[in-house]
Coordinates of C-alpha atoms and ligand atoms in Angstrom, one line a residue:
Chain A
M1181 CA -79.4 -65.3 52.0
E1182 CA -80.2 -61.7 53.2
V1183 CA -78.4 -60.2 56.0
T1184 CA -81.0 -57.2 57.3
V1185 CA -79.6 -55.2 60.2
T1186 CA -82.0 -52.8 62.6
D1187 CA -81.4 -50.5 64.9
L1188 CA -78.7 -52.1 66.2
T1189 CA -76.5 -50.7 69.1
V1190 CA -73.5 -52.7 71.0
R1191 CA -71.6 -51.2 74.5
F1192 CA -68.9 -52.2 75.9
G1193 CA -69.5 -50.0 79.3
A1194 CA -70.7 -46.8 78.8
V1195 CA -69.2 -46.8 75.2
A1196 CA -71.6 -47.3 72.6
V1197 CA -69.2 -49.5 70.0
L1198 CA -72.4 -49.5 67.4
D1199 CA -74.4 -47.1 67.4
D1200 CA -78.5 -47.4 66.3
V1201 CA -76.4 -48.9 63.2
D1202 CA -78.5 -50.4 59.8
L1203 CA -77.8 -52.4 57.1
E1204 CA -80.0 -54.1 54.5
I1205 CA -77.9 -56.5 52.1
A1206 CA -80.1 -58.5 49.3
S1207 CA -79.6 -62.5 48.8
G1208 CA -76.2 -62.1 46.6
E1209 CA -75.1 -58.9 46.7
R1210 CA -71.3 -58.1 47.4
R1211 CA -71.5 -55.6 50.6
A1212 CA -67.9 -53.9 51.4
L1213 CA -68.2 -52.6 54.6
I1214 CA -65.2 -50.2 55.7
G1215 CA -64.1 -47.2 58.1
P1216 CA -61.3 -46.1 60.0
N1217 CA -59.6 -48.6 62.6
G1218 CA -61.8 -48.8 66.2
A1219 CA -64.9 -48.0 63.7
G1220 CA -67.0 -51.4 64.7
K1221 CA -66.5 -53.4 62.0
T1222 CA -65.3 -56.2 63.5
T1223 CA -68.3 -55.7 66.0
L1224 CA -70.6 -55.7 64.0
L1225 CA -69.7 -58.7 62.2
N1226 CA -69.4 -60.7 65.4
V1227 CA -72.8 -59.4 66.4
I1228 CA -74.4 -60.6 62.9
A1229 CA -72.9 -64.0 63.9
G1230 CA -73.7 -64.4 67.1
E1231 CA -70.6 -63.6 68.9
L1232 CA -71.5 -60.5 70.2
R1233 CA -75.5 -59.9 71.6
P1234 CA -76.4 -56.6 71.0
A1235 CA -78.2 -54.4 73.6
Q1236 CA -81.1 -53.1 71.4
G1237 CA -82.2 -53.9 67.9
S1238 CA -82.2 -57.3 65.9
V1239 CA -80.7 -59.3 63.3
R1240 CA -82.5 -61.1 60.5
L1241 CA -81.0 -64.1 58.7
G1242 CA -83.4 -64.4 55.5
T1243 CA -86.7 -64.1 56.6
R1244 CA -85.7 -65.7 60.3
D1245 CA -85.0 -63.6 63.2
A1246 CA -81.4 -64.7 64.4
T1247 CA -81.3 -62.0 67.6
T1248 CA -81.1 -64.5 70.3
L1249 CA -79.2 -67.9 67.9
P1250 CA -76.1 -68.4 69.4
P1251 CA -73.5 -69.0 66.8
W1252 CA -74.2 -73.0 65.0
K1253 CA -76.9 -72.4 64.5
R1254 CA -76.8 -69.2 62.8
A1255 CA -73.9 -71.4 60.9
R1256 CA -76.6 -73.9 60.1
L1257 CA -78.7 -71.7 58.8
G1258 CA -75.9 -70.8 56.1
L1259 CA -73.7 -67.8 57.4
G1260 CA -70.3 -68.5 57.4
R1261 CA -67.2 -66.1 58.3
T1262 CA -63.5 -65.8 58.6
F1263 CA -61.7 -64.2 61.4
Q1264 CA -59.2 -61.2 61.3
R1265 CA -57.1 -63.2 63.5
S1266 CA -56.4 -66.3 61.9
T1267 CA -58.4 -69.0 63.6
L1268 CA -58.0 -72.4 62.6
F1269 CA -56.7 -75.7 64.3
G1270 CA -53.3 -75.2 64.9
Q1271 CA -52.4 -78.9 65.9
L1272 CA -53.9 -80.6 62.9
T1273 CA -53.4 -80.7 59.7
V1274 CA -54.5 -78.6 56.9
A1275 CA -56.6 -81.5 55.6
E1276 CA -57.6 -82.3 58.9
N1277 CA -58.6 -78.6 59.3
V1278 CA -60.9 -78.5 56.2
A1279 CA -62.7 -81.7 56.8
L1280 CA -64.4 -81.0 60.2
A1281 CA -65.3 -77.8 58.1
V1282 CA -66.7 -80.4 55.6
R1283 CA -68.3 -82.6 58.1
A1284 CA -70.0 -79.6 59.9
R1285 CA -71.9 -79.1 56.5
I1286 CA -72.9 -82.4 56.2
R1287 CA -73.2 -83.4 59.8
G1288 CA -71.2 -85.9 59.3
S1289 CA -69.7 -86.0 62.7
W1290 CA -71.6 -88.0 65.3
R1291 CA -70.1 -91.2 63.6
F1292 CA -67.8 -93.4 66.5
W1293 CA -66.0 -95.0 63.9
P1294 CA -63.6 -94.5 61.6
G1295 CA -64.2 -95.4 58.0
G1296 CA -66.6 -94.5 55.1
Q1297 CA -64.7 -91.4 54.9
H1298 CA -63.8 -91.8 51.1
P1299 CA -65.5 -89.1 49.9
V1300 CA -64.8 -86.6 52.8
R1301 CA -61.1 -87.0 51.8
E1302 CA -62.2 -86.8 48.4
E1303 CA -63.8 -83.0 48.7
V1304 CA -60.7 -82.2 50.4
G1305 CA -58.5 -82.7 47.9
K1306 CA -60.4 -80.4 45.4
R1307 CA -60.7 -78.1 48.1
L1308 CA -57.0 -77.6 48.4
E1309 CA -56.8 -78.2 45.2
A1310 CA -58.3 -75.2 44.5
A1311 CA -56.7 -73.0 47.6
A1312 CA -53.1 -73.9 46.3
L1313 CA -53.2 -75.7 49.3
A1314 CA -52.8 -79.3 48.4
H1315 CA -48.9 -79.5 48.7
L1316 CA -49.5 -78.2 52.4
A1317 CA -52.1 -81.1 53.2
N1318 CA -50.2 -83.5 55.6
R1319 CA -49.0 -80.1 57.4
R1320 CA -49.8 -78.6 60.9
A1321 CA -51.8 -74.9 60.2
A1322 CA -50.0 -73.8 62.6
N1323 CA -46.8 -74.9 61.0
I1324 CA -47.2 -72.9 57.5
G1325 CA -46.8 -69.4 56.2
H1326 CA -48.9 -66.4 57.3
G1327 CA -49.9 -66.1 53.6
E1328 CA -50.9 -69.4 53.6
Q1329 CA -52.9 -70.0 56.9
R1330 CA -55.0 -66.5 55.3
M1331 CA -56.0 -69.1 52.5
L1332 CA -56.6 -72.4 54.6
E1333 CA -58.5 -69.5 57.1
L1334 CA -60.8 -68.4 54.0
E1335 CA -61.4 -72.3 53.4
L1336 CA -62.4 -73.2 56.4
A1337 CA -65.5 -70.9 55.7
L1338 CA -66.1 -71.8 52.2
A1339 CA -65.7 -75.5 52.8
A1340 CA -68.8 -75.0 54.6
S1341 CA -71.0 -73.8 51.4
P1342 CA -72.3 -70.8 53.2
S1343 CA -75.2 -68.6 51.6
V1344 CA -74.1 -65.6 53.3
L1345 CA -70.2 -65.0 53.7
L1346 CA -68.5 -62.5 56.7
L1347 CA -65.1 -61.8 55.8
D1348 CA -62.9 -60.0 58.3
E1349 CA -60.0 -58.2 55.9
P1350 CA -59.0 -61.7 54.2
M1351 CA -56.3 -59.5 52.6
A1352 CA -54.4 -58.3 56.0
G1353 CA -51.1 -58.2 55.6
L1354 CA -50.9 -60.4 52.6
S1355 CA -48.4 -59.7 49.7
G1356 CA -49.2 -58.2 45.5
A1357 CA -49.9 -62.6 44.3
E1358 CA -51.4 -63.8 47.7
R1359 CA -54.1 -60.6 47.5
Q1360 CA -54.6 -61.1 44.2
S1361 CA -55.6 -65.6 44.8
V1362 CA -57.8 -64.6 47.3
L1363 CA -59.0 -61.9 45.0
N1364 CA -59.5 -64.7 42.2
R1365 CA -60.9 -66.8 44.9
L1366 CA -63.8 -65.1 46.0
L1367 CA -64.6 -63.7 42.7
T1368 CA -65.3 -67.7 41.3
L1369 CA -67.7 -68.3 44.2
P1370 CA -71.4 -68.7 42.9
R1371 CA -73.5 -65.7 42.6
Q1372 CA -76.1 -66.0 44.6
V1373 CA -73.8 -66.1 47.7
T1374 CA -74.4 -63.2 49.9
I1375 CA -70.9 -61.3 50.7
V1376 CA -69.9 -58.7 53.4
I1377 CA -66.5 -58.1 53.3
V1378 CA -64.1 -55.7 55.3
E1379 CA -61.4 -54.6 54.0
H1380 CA -58.7 -51.8 54.5
D1381 CA -57.6 -52.6 51.1
L1382 CA -59.5 -50.3 49.0
D1383 CA -59.0 -52.0 45.7
A1384 CA -60.4 -55.2 46.6
V1385 CA -63.0 -53.3 48.4
F1386 CA -63.6 -52.1 44.7
A1387 CA -63.6 -54.8 42.9
I1388 CA -65.6 -57.0 44.9
A1389 CA -68.6 -54.8 46.2
E1390 CA -71.1 -53.7 44.1
R1391 CA -72.1 -51.6 47.6
V1392 CA -70.2 -50.1 50.2
S1393 CA -71.2 -49.3 53.8
V1394 CA -68.8 -47.0 56.1
L1395 CA -68.9 -47.1 59.4
D1396 CA -67.1 -44.1 61.5
H1397 CA -67.0 -44.0 65.7
G1398 CA -70.6 -47.0 65.5
V1399 CA -72.5 -44.9 63.4
K1400 CA -73.2 -45.6 59.8
I1401 CA -71.9 -42.5 57.9
A1402 CA -72.6 -43.8 54.3
D1403 CA -74.4 -46.3 52.4
G1404 CA -74.3 -46.8 48.2
G1405 CA -72.3 -47.6 45.0
P1406 CA -69.0 -47.3 45.4
A1407 CA -68.9 -44.0 43.1
A1408 CA -71.3 -42.5 45.4
V1409 CA -69.4 -43.3 48.7
R1410 CA -66.1 -42.5 47.4
A1411 CA -67.0 -38.8 46.5
D1412 CA -69.2 -38.8 49.9
P1413 CA -67.6 -35.7 52.4
R1414 CA -68.8 -37.3 54.9
V1415 CA -66.2 -39.9 53.9
Q1416 CA -63.4 -38.3 53.1
E1417 CA -63.5 -36.4 56.1
A1418 CA -63.3 -40.1 57.8
Y1419 CA -60.9 -41.4 56.1
I1420 CA -58.8 -38.0 55.2
G1421 CA -56.6 -39.0 51.8
A1422 CA -56.9 -42.3 52.5
F1423 CA -58.9 -41.9 48.8
Chain B
M62 CA -48.7 -106.2 70.0
L63 CA -45.2 -107.7 71.5
L64 CA -46.6 -105.4 74.6
A65 CA -49.9 -107.4 74.5
L66 CA -48.7 -110.3 73.6
A67 CA -45.1 -110.1 76.8
L68 CA -48.3 -108.6 79.1
A69 CA -50.4 -112.0 78.3
S70 CA -47.3 -114.7 79.4
I71 CA -47.3 -113.3 82.6
P72 CA -49.0 -115.8 85.0
L73 CA -47.2 -118.8 83.3
W74 CA -43.9 -117.5 84.6
A75 CA -44.3 -114.6 87.3
P76 CA -45.2 -114.9 90.8
R77 CA -48.5 -114.6 92.3
F78 CA -47.7 -111.5 93.9
W79 CA -46.6 -110.3 90.7
I80 CA -49.9 -111.3 88.9
Y81 CA -52.2 -109.6 91.1
I82 CA -49.9 -106.3 90.7
A83 CA -49.7 -106.6 87.3
T84 CA -53.5 -107.4 87.6
Q85 CA -54.0 -104.2 89.3
A86 CA -51.6 -102.5 86.5
L87 CA -53.8 -103.3 83.7
I88 CA -57.1 -101.9 86.0
F89 CA -55.2 -98.6 86.4
A90 CA -54.2 -98.5 82.4
I91 CA -57.7 -98.7 81.0
F92 CA -58.9 -96.0 84.4
A93 CA -55.9 -93.6 82.8
M94 CA -56.4 -93.7 79.2
S95 CA -60.1 -92.6 79.4
L96 CA -58.7 -90.1 80.8
D97 CA -57.0 -89.4 78.3
L98 CA -59.8 -89.1 75.9
L99 CA -60.8 -86.3 78.0
V100 CA -57.3 -84.5 79.0
G101 CA -55.5 -85.4 75.8
Y102 CA -58.1 -85.4 73.0
A103 CA -61.0 -83.4 74.1
G104 CA -58.3 -81.0 75.8
L105 CA -60.5 -80.9 79.6
P106 CA -58.3 -81.0 82.1
S107 CA -60.4 -83.4 84.8
F108 CA -59.2 -83.6 88.1
G109 CA -61.8 -85.5 89.6
H110 CA -62.1 -88.7 86.8
A111 CA -61.9 -91.1 89.6
A112 CA -65.1 -90.2 91.0
F113 CA -66.5 -92.3 87.9
Y114 CA -63.7 -95.2 88.9
G115 CA -65.8 -94.8 92.3
V116 CA -69.2 -95.0 91.0
G117 CA -68.4 -97.8 89.0
A118 CA -67.0 -99.8 91.6
Y119 CA -70.2 -99.1 94.1
A120 CA -72.7 -100.3 90.6
C121 CA -70.8 -103.3 90.2
A122 CA -70.6 -104.0 94.3
L123 CA -73.9 -103.0 95.0
L124 CA -75.4 -105.1 91.8
A125 CA -72.5 -108.4 92.6
L126 CA -74.3 -108.7 96.3
G127 CA -77.9 -108.3 95.6
H128 CA -77.0 -111.8 93.9
V129 CA -76.6 -110.7 90.8
D130 CA -74.3 -113.1 88.8
G131 CA -72.4 -112.7 85.8
L132 CA -69.3 -110.8 83.6
V133 CA -71.1 -108.5 81.4
P134 CA -74.4 -107.1 83.6
L135 CA -71.2 -106.7 86.6
L136 CA -69.6 -104.9 84.1
L137 CA -72.1 -102.7 82.5
A138 CA -73.2 -101.9 85.8
G139 CA -70.1 -99.9 86.2
M140 CA -70.4 -98.4 82.5
L141 CA -74.0 -97.6 82.9
G142 CA -73.5 -96.2 87.5
A143 CA -70.3 -94.2 86.3
G144 CA -71.8 -93.0 83.2
A145 CA -75.4 -92.1 84.7
A146 CA -73.0 -89.7 87.4
A147 CA -70.7 -88.1 84.3
L148 CA -73.6 -87.2 82.7
P149 CA -74.6 -84.3 84.9
I150 CA -71.3 -83.8 86.2
G151 CA -70.4 -83.1 83.1
A152 CA -73.5 -81.0 82.1
L153 CA -72.2 -78.4 85.1
S154 CA -68.7 -78.6 85.2
L155 CA -68.1 -78.1 81.2
R156 CA -69.9 -74.3 81.5
T157 CA -66.4 -73.6 82.1
S158 CA -63.3 -74.7 81.6
G159 CA -59.5 -74.3 81.6
I160 CA -58.7 -74.0 85.7
Y161 CA -62.7 -73.8 86.3
F162 CA -63.4 -77.0 84.6
L163 CA -60.7 -78.5 87.3
M164 CA -61.8 -77.4 90.1
L165 CA -65.2 -78.3 89.4
T166 CA -64.7 -81.7 88.8
L167 CA -62.6 -82.1 91.9
A168 CA -65.2 -80.7 94.1
F169 CA -67.9 -82.7 92.9
A170 CA -65.4 -86.0 93.1
Q171 CA -64.9 -85.0 96.8
M172 CA -68.5 -84.7 96.8
L173 CA -69.2 -87.6 95.8
W174 CA -66.4 -89.2 97.4
G175 CA -68.1 -87.0 101.1
L176 CA -71.6 -89.2 99.7
A177 CA -69.6 -92.7 99.8
V178 CA -68.3 -92.3 103.2
N179 CA -71.4 -90.5 105.2
W180 CA -74.6 -92.8 102.8
T181 CA -73.7 -95.3 105.2
S182 CA -77.0 -97.6 104.8
L183 CA -75.8 -97.8 101.1
T184 CA -72.2 -97.6 101.3
R185 CA -71.4 -99.0 105.1
G186 CA -69.4 -95.4 105.1
T187 CA -65.5 -95.9 105.3
D188 CA -65.7 -99.8 106.2
G189 CA -66.9 -100.1 102.6
L190 CA -68.9 -102.8 100.6
I191 CA -67.0 -105.8 101.4
G192 CA -67.0 -109.9 100.0
I193 CA -67.9 -108.7 96.5
P194 CA -67.7 -112.3 94.9
R195 CA -66.1 -112.5 91.3
P196 CA -68.9 -113.8 88.9
A197 CA -68.9 -117.1 87.6
L198 CA -68.3 -118.0 84.3
P199 CA -71.4 -120.1 82.8
G200 CA -69.4 -123.0 80.7
L201 CA -65.9 -121.9 81.5
D202 CA -66.4 -123.8 85.0
T203 CA -65.9 -127.3 83.8
L204 CA -63.1 -126.5 83.0
N205 CA -61.6 -125.6 85.9
V206 CA -62.0 -122.0 85.0
S207 CA -62.5 -119.1 87.9
L208 CA -62.3 -116.3 88.2
Y209 CA -61.7 -116.6 92.0
D210 CA -57.8 -117.8 89.8
R211 CA -55.4 -115.0 89.9
G212 CA -54.4 -116.2 86.5
P213 CA -57.9 -116.2 84.4
F214 CA -58.8 -112.9 86.3
F215 CA -55.3 -111.3 84.8
F216 CA -56.5 -112.3 81.0
L217 CA -60.0 -111.1 82.0
C218 CA -58.0 -107.8 82.8
L219 CA -56.0 -108.1 79.5
L220 CA -58.9 -108.4 77.2
V221 CA -60.7 -105.8 78.9
A222 CA -57.6 -103.2 78.4
I223 CA -57.5 -104.6 75.1
A224 CA -60.3 -103.9 73.8
V225 CA -60.8 -100.3 75.6
F226 CA -57.7 -99.9 74.0
V227 CA -58.8 -100.6 70.3
V228 CA -62.5 -98.8 70.9
L229 CA -61.0 -96.0 71.8
E230 CA -58.1 -95.6 69.0
S231 CA -61.0 -96.3 66.2
L232 CA -63.0 -93.7 68.3
V233 CA -60.3 -91.2 67.8
R234 CA -59.6 -91.8 64.5
S235 CA -63.3 -91.4 64.0
P236 CA -65.1 -87.9 62.7
F237 CA -66.5 -87.2 66.4
G238 CA -63.0 -87.8 67.7
K239 CA -62.0 -85.2 64.9
T240 CA -64.2 -83.1 66.2
L241 CA -63.4 -83.5 70.2
E242 CA -59.6 -82.7 68.7
G243 CA -61.3 -79.4 66.7
I244 CA -63.2 -78.3 69.8
R245 CA -59.7 -78.7 71.7
E246 CA -57.9 -76.7 69.0
N247 CA -60.2 -74.2 68.7
D248 CA -63.7 -74.2 70.5
R249 CA -64.8 -70.5 68.5
R250 CA -64.0 -71.8 65.0
M251 CA -65.7 -74.6 65.4
R252 CA -69.1 -73.4 66.6
A253 CA -68.5 -70.7 64.0
L254 CA -68.7 -73.7 61.8
G255 CA -71.9 -74.5 63.1
F256 CA -71.0 -77.2 65.4
P257 CA -72.8 -77.1 69.1
T258 CA -69.4 -78.2 71.0
F259 CA -70.9 -78.1 74.3
R260 CA -72.5 -81.3 73.4
Y261 CA -69.7 -83.1 71.7
R262 CA -67.5 -82.5 75.1
L263 CA -70.6 -83.6 76.8
A264 CA -70.5 -86.7 75.1
A265 CA -66.7 -87.5 75.6
F266 CA -66.9 -87.0 79.2
V267 CA -70.0 -89.2 79.8
L268 CA -67.9 -91.6 77.4
A269 CA -64.8 -91.4 79.3
G270 CA -66.5 -92.0 82.8
M271 CA -68.4 -95.1 81.6
V272 CA -64.9 -96.3 80.2
A273 CA -63.7 -95.1 84.0
G274 CA -66.4 -97.1 85.5
I275 CA -65.1 -100.4 83.9
A276 CA -62.1 -100.2 85.3
G277 CA -63.8 -99.5 88.7
S278 CA -65.9 -102.9 88.1
L279 CA -62.5 -104.8 87.6
A280 CA -61.2 -102.8 91.1
A281 CA -64.3 -103.9 92.5
M282 CA -64.2 -107.7 91.8
S283 CA -60.1 -107.6 92.2
N284 CA -60.3 -106.1 95.4
G285 CA -63.4 -107.8 96.6
F286 CA -64.7 -104.5 98.2
A287 CA -65.5 -101.5 97.1
T288 CA -64.2 -98.7 99.3
P289 CA -64.7 -94.1 99.6
D290 CA -60.7 -94.8 98.7
L291 CA -61.7 -94.9 95.0
L292 CA -63.4 -91.9 94.6
Y293 CA -60.4 -89.9 96.7
W294 CA -58.7 -87.2 94.6
T295 CA -55.2 -88.5 94.7
V296 CA -56.4 -91.5 92.9
S297 CA -57.3 -89.0 90.2
G298 CA -53.6 -87.5 90.5
L299 CA -52.3 -90.9 90.0
A300 CA -54.6 -91.5 87.1
L301 CA -53.6 -87.7 85.6
I302 CA -49.7 -88.4 86.2
A303 CA -49.8 -91.9 84.8
V304 CA -51.5 -89.7 81.3
V305 CA -48.9 -87.4 81.9
V306 CA -45.8 -89.4 82.5
G307 CA -46.6 -91.6 79.6
G308 CA -47.5 -88.9 77.1
T309 CA -51.1 -87.5 76.1
R310 CA -52.5 -88.3 72.8
S311 CA -51.9 -91.9 72.5
F312 CA -53.6 -94.4 74.0
I313 CA -50.3 -97.1 74.8
G314 CA -48.7 -93.7 76.7
P315 CA -51.2 -93.6 79.5
A316 CA -51.4 -97.4 80.1
L317 CA -47.7 -97.2 80.1
G318 CA -47.5 -94.6 82.3
A319 CA -50.2 -96.5 84.5
F320 CA -47.7 -99.3 84.5
L321 CA -44.5 -97.1 85.5
V322 CA -47.3 -95.0 88.3
L323 CA -47.8 -97.9 89.8
F324 CA -44.3 -100.0 90.4
A325 CA -43.0 -96.5 90.6
Q326 CA -45.3 -96.7 93.9
L327 CA -45.3 -100.1 95.0
G328 CA -40.8 -99.7 94.9
L329 CA -40.8 -96.1 96.5
S330 CA -42.8 -97.0 99.1
T331 CA -41.2 -100.1 100.4
Y332 CA -38.2 -98.0 100.6
I333 CA -39.4 -94.4 100.8
D334 CA -41.1 -93.5 103.9
R335 CA -42.8 -89.9 101.5
W336 CA -43.1 -91.4 98.2
E337 CA -45.6 -89.4 97.5
L338 CA -43.1 -86.7 97.4
A339 CA -40.8 -89.3 95.5
L340 CA -43.7 -89.7 92.9
G341 CA -44.6 -85.8 93.0
A342 CA -40.4 -85.1 92.0
L343 CA -40.6 -87.8 89.2
F344 CA -43.5 -86.3 88.0
I345 CA -41.9 -82.7 87.9
A346 CA -39.1 -84.1 86.1
F347 CA -41.7 -85.9 83.1
V348 CA -43.1 -82.5 82.9
L349 CA -39.9 -80.5 81.9
F350 CA -38.0 -82.8 80.4
L351 CA -40.5 -85.3 78.4
P352 CA -43.3 -82.8 77.8
R353 CA -44.0 -85.6 75.4
G354 CA -43.8 -88.7 78.2
L355 CA -42.5 -92.0 77.0
V356 CA -44.5 -92.3 74.0
G357 CA -42.1 -89.3 73.1
L358 CA -39.3 -90.7 74.4
V359 CA -40.0 -93.9 72.1
R360 CA -40.9 -91.7 68.9
R361 CA -38.0 -89.9 69.4
A362 CA -36.0 -93.2 69.3
Ligands
LIG1128 N1 -64.2 -56.6 74.0 C1 -64.2 -55.0 73.8 N2 -64.1 -54.7 75.1 C2 -64.0 -53.5 74.9 N3 -63.8 -52.6 73.8 C3 -64.2 -53.2 72.7 C4 -63.6 -54.6 72.7 N4 -63.9 -55.2 71.7 C5 -63.7 -53.9 70.3 N5 -63.6 -52.7 71.6 C6 -63.7 -51.8 71.0 O1 -65.1 -50.9 70.7 C7 -64.2 -50.5 68.9 C8 -64.8 -51.3 68.0 O2 -63.8 -52.1 67.4 P1 -63.8 -53.1 66.2 O3 -62.6 -53.7 66.3 O4 -65.0 -53.1 66.2 O5 -63.3 -52.3 65.0 P2 -63.1 -52.5 63.9 O6 -63.5 -51.0 63.1 O7 -63.1 -53.6 63.3 O8 -61.3 -52.0 63.6 P3 -60.1 -52.5 62.6 O9 -60.4 -52.0 61.5 O10 -59.1 -51.9 63.7 O11 -60.5 -53.9 63.2 C9 -62.8 -49.8 69.4 O12 -63.0 -48.8 69.9 C10 -62.5 -51.1 70.5 O13 -60.9 -50.5 71.1
LIG1129 MG1 -61.8 -55.6 63.1

């Protein structure tokens, strides 16, 4: 599914955190969104996901104008996301966490009796296997390690089988090996899934992304292929010495 | 199971007064279990749950005084009447959360209490509706079984309490129940996954109100009257104490809590003038030293 953001402006008080931003992301594209701290990357994801209303501008998902849709309706259009800070169901088990995401997709939650959950349990088992979390299935999400929580954070979004996936710093705070497994998990996603990834780990960014957009102080300062963006003097200035 | 059997034997050996007390405790237990669906599972700290207990009692009373005889219609009246009240109250209160939700539910319940006091043509004000008949049991009356006797009425309450317990236990294990827990743990994530969380919370609020209404119906039949006291905030408070003391996120806990609170109230009020104070102290002790309630104590042992 395509994501199209037009003339987007978001203000917190008098400050424009996003200033007239345009993005055109093709279906199945892997797009990275980078920029220094406070550039407005998370804010942009929040607007696309529907948690923030822009002061101006529009968001389209596929052919649909989603600007005024609440987050849950956008999710039902096929939008999935992860959060910069893990946003899990802390007191529920790892398996129950994933089961909620699976039932969100199959719309199986208006059932008032237990039972008939075998297909859900089976799918949860497979997904935990794929995420290397199977051994933690019955632990509470609040009690597993940080890296495992980040993996679960990603798995919750994937279990809903999104056609657009917004990822907010999925590698933050992870060890080298953990980064690699997140990367591998992302690289195995079906080709038609559109991915928008915000990430400070530029090696990861360039391993995944086909196009890169750069935000600085709420303004999009560059947009293009990885090599072109790397060479752009404005990007180098915003990121002094990061490349 | 053992508990149910022990309870079931009460009419066989206990003095009449204690059968009456145990009946009251069972009704209160149904009420407390319904509240725990909100407090424990959905994470909605309602301080106005007595509204639905009271509305259920009045609905049952009005129907019974209108010469409707029949156990099922009378229980249904309480259940549906309370559900009808819970729908708009929930729809408005659930726009807020946390302490604001608590205050709003309290305010709505007090409004209904005011209505029960002032709408004298319907409710007869503070006098209440009196002389509520208990329904006949077709078929069983030939066997000399009447709900006017304490034993049979106690068994009725026990059966309803067990049914409510079983239904609520399976409800919280169902996909719907797990969805409520997800919403309690992280509403934002649930919305990001595609759940219209408001609708689930409202459904839980109405369901809990309906079960409270069943308890209200039984209370009206048990007492033979329905007065505004049933809707007063102290009733909501006692139920909250029962839930916390018994232990949230189980239904056996709040049921035990209801018994404890009722017996404590009874015992303390005989010996201490300011029994509310003593009950309050008991509550604080539980919150501080046994945050998981009676159930937590049993699980640890
Ligand atoms: N709710 C809010 N109210 C006021 N200001 C906010 C709010 N949320 C974010 N901001 C400000 O908006 C700017 C952009 O924040 P945002 O979180 O989008 O940045 P980011 O690019 O994701 O940064 P980081 O890399 O640190 O995550 C920051 O200056 C931040 O302080
Ligand atoms: Mg951010």
